[in-house]
């Protein structure tokens, strides 16, 4: 998600106490993170629904983080923070084995083969997630892009992860859809008639 540049955007983000440089605010608590949160709909809803868990939404574009900040403007959500970082840098920022759940929602598909390494479910990213996740930690991945989904199923398996559950039609899978929190893209794509794929994986 790319938005037109907004003057003073970086400064606003750097000055916000809600945008953090590390995950220390959650220390000692269950931490759940979304990588590539976009405007933050999903992670905000999660934080409101589960006040006893701690949530951090990560997004690489400052203009997009600013939209998330504007969304919660005035709301007091003490268990939620944002990070403006590239997922590739997180292993230097987050303490190893401190994350309970990683959510990847509608990650950029990078359909060309020569760009496969940029997919957030490619080998180098899975190595990062392995370092960040607690021993019992899990990844929950949703997309409407069947090619990316099939690639990801293989990538998890090839890299020694267990795929615990998966579906090519989340909204018609009563078990996996229970308690599902829709993301902004999920709402948009399913309104267009696209089916939503989901998998849950564990190392
Ligand atoms: N999760 C949201 C947005 C999906 S779009 C939803 O489901 O509605 C994917 C988002 O991931 C974009 O905003 C993009 O900027 C962000 N993104 C892609 N690669 C990233 C990376 N390496 N690090 C951080 N954010 C990334």
Short mmCIF file of C-alpha atoms and ligand atoms in Angstrom, two decimals:
data_model
loop_
_atom_site.label_atom_id
_atom_site.label_comp_id
_atom_site.label_asym_id
_atom_site.label_seq_id
_atom_site.Cartn_x
_atom_site.Cartn_y
_atom_site.Cartn_z
CA UNK A 1 0.00 0.00 0.00
CA UNK A 2 1.54 3.28 -1.10
CA UNK A 3 0.02 6.67 -0.45
CA UNK A 4 0.96 10.12 -1.69
CA UNK A 5 3.59 11.74 0.48
CA UNK A 6 2.24 13.84 3.31
CA UNK A 7 4.28 16.85 4.48
CA UNK A 8 5.55 16.39 8.03
CA UNK A 9 4.52 12.75 8.05
CA UNK A 10 7.80 11.34 9.38
CA UNK A 11 7.92 13.98 12.06
CA UNK A 12 4.37 13.23 13.21
CA UNK A 13 5.20 9.56 13.45
CA UNK A 14 8.48 10.10 15.26
CA UNK A 15 6.74 12.34 17.77
CA UNK A 16 3.91 9.93 18.50
CA UNK A 17 4.25 7.85 21.68
CA UNK A 18 2.17 5.18 19.93
CA UNK A 19 4.86 4.52 17.32
CA UNK A 20 7.62 2.53 18.96
CA UNK A 21 11.17 1.56 18.02
CA UNK A 22 11.12 -1.76 19.91
CA UNK A 23 8.64 -4.08 21.61
CA UNK A 24 9.57 -3.29 25.20
CA UNK A 25 6.09 -1.98 26.02
CA UNK A 26 4.82 -5.57 25.83
CA UNK A 27 7.58 -7.21 27.84
CA UNK A 28 6.31 -10.01 30.06
CA UNK A 29 3.00 -10.16 28.20
CA UNK A 30 1.61 -12.08 25.27
CA UNK A 31 2.66 -10.16 22.16
CA UNK A 32 0.91 -10.47 18.79
CA UNK A 33 2.14 -8.66 15.71
CA UNK A 34 0.85 -7.97 12.22
CA UNK A 35 3.54 -7.56 9.56
CA UNK A 36 2.34 -5.25 6.78
CA UNK A 37 -0.66 -3.85 8.68
CA UNK A 38 -1.63 -1.25 6.09
CA UNK A 39 -3.93 1.32 7.73
CA UNK A 40 -4.24 -0.87 10.81
CA UNK A 41 -7.91 -1.94 10.74
CA UNK A 42 -7.22 -5.55 11.72
CA UNK A 43 -4.74 -4.91 14.52
CA UNK A 44 -6.89 -2.13 16.01
CA UNK A 45 -9.93 -4.42 16.11
CA UNK A 46 -7.83 -7.16 17.72
CA UNK A 47 -6.49 -4.83 20.39
CA UNK A 48 -10.01 -3.69 21.25
CA UNK A 49 -11.36 -7.23 21.35
CA UNK A 50 -8.51 -8.70 23.42
CA UNK A 51 -7.46 -6.09 25.99
CA UNK A 52 -5.24 -8.59 27.84
CA UNK A 53 -2.97 -9.22 24.86
CA UNK A 54 -0.44 -6.75 23.52
CA UNK A 55 -0.41 -5.89 19.82
CA UNK A 56 2.06 -4.20 17.48
CA UNK A 57 1.26 -3.44 13.86
CA UNK A 58 4.29 -3.10 11.59
CA UNK A 59 4.17 -1.14 8.34
CA UNK A 60 7.07 0.09 6.23
CA UNK A 61 5.48 3.23 4.78
CA UNK A 62 5.23 6.25 7.08
CA UNK A 63 2.24 7.68 5.22
CA UNK A 64 0.35 4.45 5.86
CA UNK A 65 1.31 4.35 9.56
CA UNK A 66 0.00 7.90 9.82
CA UNK A 67 -3.41 6.70 8.56
CA UNK A 68 -3.46 4.07 11.30
CA UNK A 69 -2.57 6.70 13.88
CA UNK A 70 -5.36 8.95 12.63
CA UNK A 71 -7.79 6.05 12.90
CA UNK A 72 -7.21 5.64 16.62
CA UNK A 73 -6.99 9.36 17.21
CA UNK A 74 -8.46 10.08 20.60
CA UNK A 75 -9.14 6.44 21.46
CA UNK A 76 -7.34 5.02 24.45
CA UNK A 77 -6.01 1.60 23.44
CA UNK A 78 -3.22 0.91 25.93
CA UNK A 79 -2.38 -2.54 24.53
CA UNK A 80 -1.63 -1.33 20.97
CA UNK A 81 1.44 0.20 19.33
CA UNK A 82 2.67 0.69 15.76
CA UNK A 83 6.11 0.34 14.24
CA UNK A 84 7.30 1.96 11.02
CA UNK A 85 9.84 -0.61 9.91
CA UNK A 86 10.62 -3.04 7.14
CA UNK A 87 9.89 -6.59 8.30
CA UNK A 88 13.37 -7.57 7.08
CA UNK A 89 14.94 -5.53 9.91
CA UNK A 90 12.84 -6.87 12.77
CA UNK A 91 15.27 -9.52 13.96
CA UNK A 92 17.60 -6.69 14.99
CA UNK A 93 14.81 -4.91 16.85
CA UNK A 94 12.64 -7.53 18.56
CA UNK A 95 13.87 -9.88 21.25
CA UNK A 96 14.18 -13.50 20.04
CA UNK A 97 11.31 -15.82 20.88
CA UNK A 98 9.12 -13.08 22.30
CA UNK A 99 6.21 -13.10 19.84
CA UNK A 100 3.19 -15.36 20.32
CA UNK A 101 1.46 -14.81 16.98
CA UNK A 102 2.52 -13.25 13.70
CA UNK A 103 -0.28 -12.20 11.35
CA UNK A 104 0.42 -11.79 7.66
CA UNK A 105 -2.65 -10.39 5.94
CA UNK A 106 -2.87 -9.81 2.20
CA UNK A 107 0.89 -9.48 1.82
CA UNK A 108 2.08 -8.08 -1.51
CA UNK A 109 2.00 -11.05 -3.96
CA UNK A 110 5.12 -10.15 -6.00
CA UNK A 111 3.83 -12.39 -8.83
CA UNK A 112 7.02 -12.38 -10.93
CA UNK A 113 9.33 -15.27 -10.17
CA UNK A 114 12.37 -13.01 -10.09
CA UNK A 115 10.73 -11.14 -7.18
CA UNK A 116 9.87 -14.26 -5.18
CA UNK A 117 12.43 -13.35 -2.50
CA UNK A 118 10.41 -10.26 -1.66
CA UNK A 119 7.33 -12.30 -0.69
CA UNK A 120 6.81 -12.20 3.07
CA UNK A 121 6.46 -16.01 3.08
CA UNK A 122 9.78 -16.66 1.31
CA UNK A 123 12.61 -18.52 3.00
CA UNK A 124 14.58 -15.56 4.37
CA UNK A 125 11.45 -14.10 6.00
CA UNK A 126 10.45 -17.46 7.48
CA UNK A 127 13.92 -17.59 9.10
CA UNK A 128 13.23 -14.23 10.73
CA UNK A 129 9.81 -15.36 11.98
CA UNK A 130 11.36 -18.50 13.42
CA UNK A 131 13.72 -16.35 15.50
CA UNK A 132 10.97 -14.02 16.67
CA UNK A 133 8.31 -16.58 17.58
CA UNK A 134 8.01 -18.24 20.96
CA UNK A 135 8.33 -21.99 20.95
CA UNK A 136 4.57 -22.46 20.72
CA UNK A 137 4.15 -19.41 18.50
CA UNK A 138 2.17 -19.49 15.27
CA UNK A 139 1.80 -17.63 12.00
CA UNK A 140 -1.64 -16.87 10.64
CA UNK A 141 -1.60 -15.96 6.96
CA UNK A 142 -4.55 -14.75 4.86
CA UNK A 143 -4.66 -13.81 1.19
CA UNK A 144 -7.05 -13.87 -1.76
CA UNK A 145 -4.15 -14.60 -4.11
CA UNK A 146 -4.22 -18.35 -4.82
CA UNK A 147 -0.77 -18.36 -6.44
CA UNK A 148 0.78 -16.67 -3.43
CA UNK A 149 -1.13 -19.03 -1.15
CA UNK A 150 0.09 -22.17 -2.95
CA UNK A 151 3.62 -20.80 -2.99
CA UNK A 152 3.36 -20.12 0.75
CA UNK A 153 2.01 -23.60 1.59
CA UNK A 154 5.08 -25.05 -0.17
CA UNK A 155 7.47 -22.54 1.34
CA UNK A 156 6.33 -23.31 4.90
CA UNK A 157 6.62 -27.07 4.32
CA UNK A 158 9.97 -26.83 2.48
CA UNK A 159 11.40 -24.85 5.38
CA UNK A 160 10.34 -27.35 8.04
CA UNK A 161 7.18 -25.68 9.30
CA UNK A 162 4.02 -27.57 10.14
CA UNK A 163 0.91 -26.29 8.41
CA UNK A 164 -1.65 -26.96 11.14
CA UNK A 165 -4.76 -25.92 9.21
CA UNK A 166 -5.56 -24.37 5.86
CA UNK A 167 -8.52 -23.46 3.66
CA UNK A 168 -9.08 -21.97 0.23
CA UNK A 169 -12.44 -20.56 1.32
CA UNK A 170 -12.22 -19.15 4.80
CA UNK A 171 -15.63 -17.52 4.91
CA UNK A 172 -17.31 -20.87 4.15
CA UNK A 173 -15.19 -22.84 6.62
CA UNK A 174 -17.16 -22.65 9.87
CA UNK A 175 -14.29 -23.86 12.05
CA UNK A 176 -11.52 -21.66 10.72
CA UNK A 177 -13.80 -18.66 10.28
CA UNK A 178 -14.96 -18.66 13.90
CA UNK A 179 -14.03 -15.33 15.46
CA UNK A 180 -12.43 -14.17 12.19
CA UNK A 181 -11.53 -10.50 12.21
CA UNK A 182 -11.69 -9.09 8.69
CA UNK A 183 -8.91 -6.89 7.39
CA UNK A 184 -9.47 -3.89 5.12
CA UNK A 185 -8.29 -5.85 2.07
CA UNK A 186 -10.30 -8.92 3.08
CA UNK A 187 -13.49 -6.88 3.12
CA UNK A 188 -12.69 -5.29 -0.23
CA UNK A 189 -11.66 -8.50 -2.01
CA UNK A 190 -14.46 -10.65 -0.64
CA UNK A 191 -17.00 -7.99 -1.66
CA UNK A 192 -15.59 -8.41 -5.18
CA UNK A 193 -16.38 -12.13 -4.98
CA UNK A 194 -12.85 -13.36 -4.27
CA UNK A 195 -12.44 -16.29 -1.92
CA UNK A 196 -10.13 -15.85 1.02
CA UNK A 197 -7.38 -18.39 1.74
CA UNK A 198 -5.95 -18.90 5.20
CA UNK A 199 -3.28 -21.07 6.77
CA UNK A 200 -1.92 -21.46 10.28
CA UNK A 201 1.68 -22.64 10.61
CA UNK A 202 4.05 -23.51 13.41
CA UNK A 203 7.75 -24.35 13.35
N1 LIG B 1 -2.78 -6.12 6.17
C1 LIG B 1 -3.56 -5.08 5.54
C2 LIG B 1 -2.82 -4.42 4.37
C3 LIG B 1 -2.41 -5.36 3.26
S1 LIG B 1 -1.47 -4.56 1.98
C4 LIG B 1 -4.90 -5.65 5.10
O1 LIG B 1 -5.04 -6.86 5.04
O2 LIG B 1 -5.82 -4.87 4.84
C5 LIG B 1 0.18 -5.07 2.46
C6 LIG B 1 0.88 -4.03 3.32
O3 LIG B 1 2.14 -4.55 3.71
C7 LIG B 1 1.16 -2.71 2.61
O4 LIG B 1 0.68 -1.63 3.37
C8 LIG B 1 2.69 -2.69 2.48
O5 LIG B 1 3.21 -1.38 2.49
C9 LIG B 1 3.11 -3.51 3.67
N2 LIG B 1 4.41 -4.17 3.50
C10 LIG B 1 4.82 -4.86 2.43
N3 LIG B 1 6.07 -5.32 2.60
C11 LIG B 1 6.46 -4.92 3.85
C12 LIG B 1 7.65 -5.08 4.59
N4 LIG B 1 8.70 -5.73 4.10
N5 LIG B 1 7.71 -4.52 5.82
C13 LIG B 1 6.65 -3.83 6.32
N6 LIG B 1 5.49 -3.65 5.65
C14 LIG B 1 5.39 -4.18 4.42
#
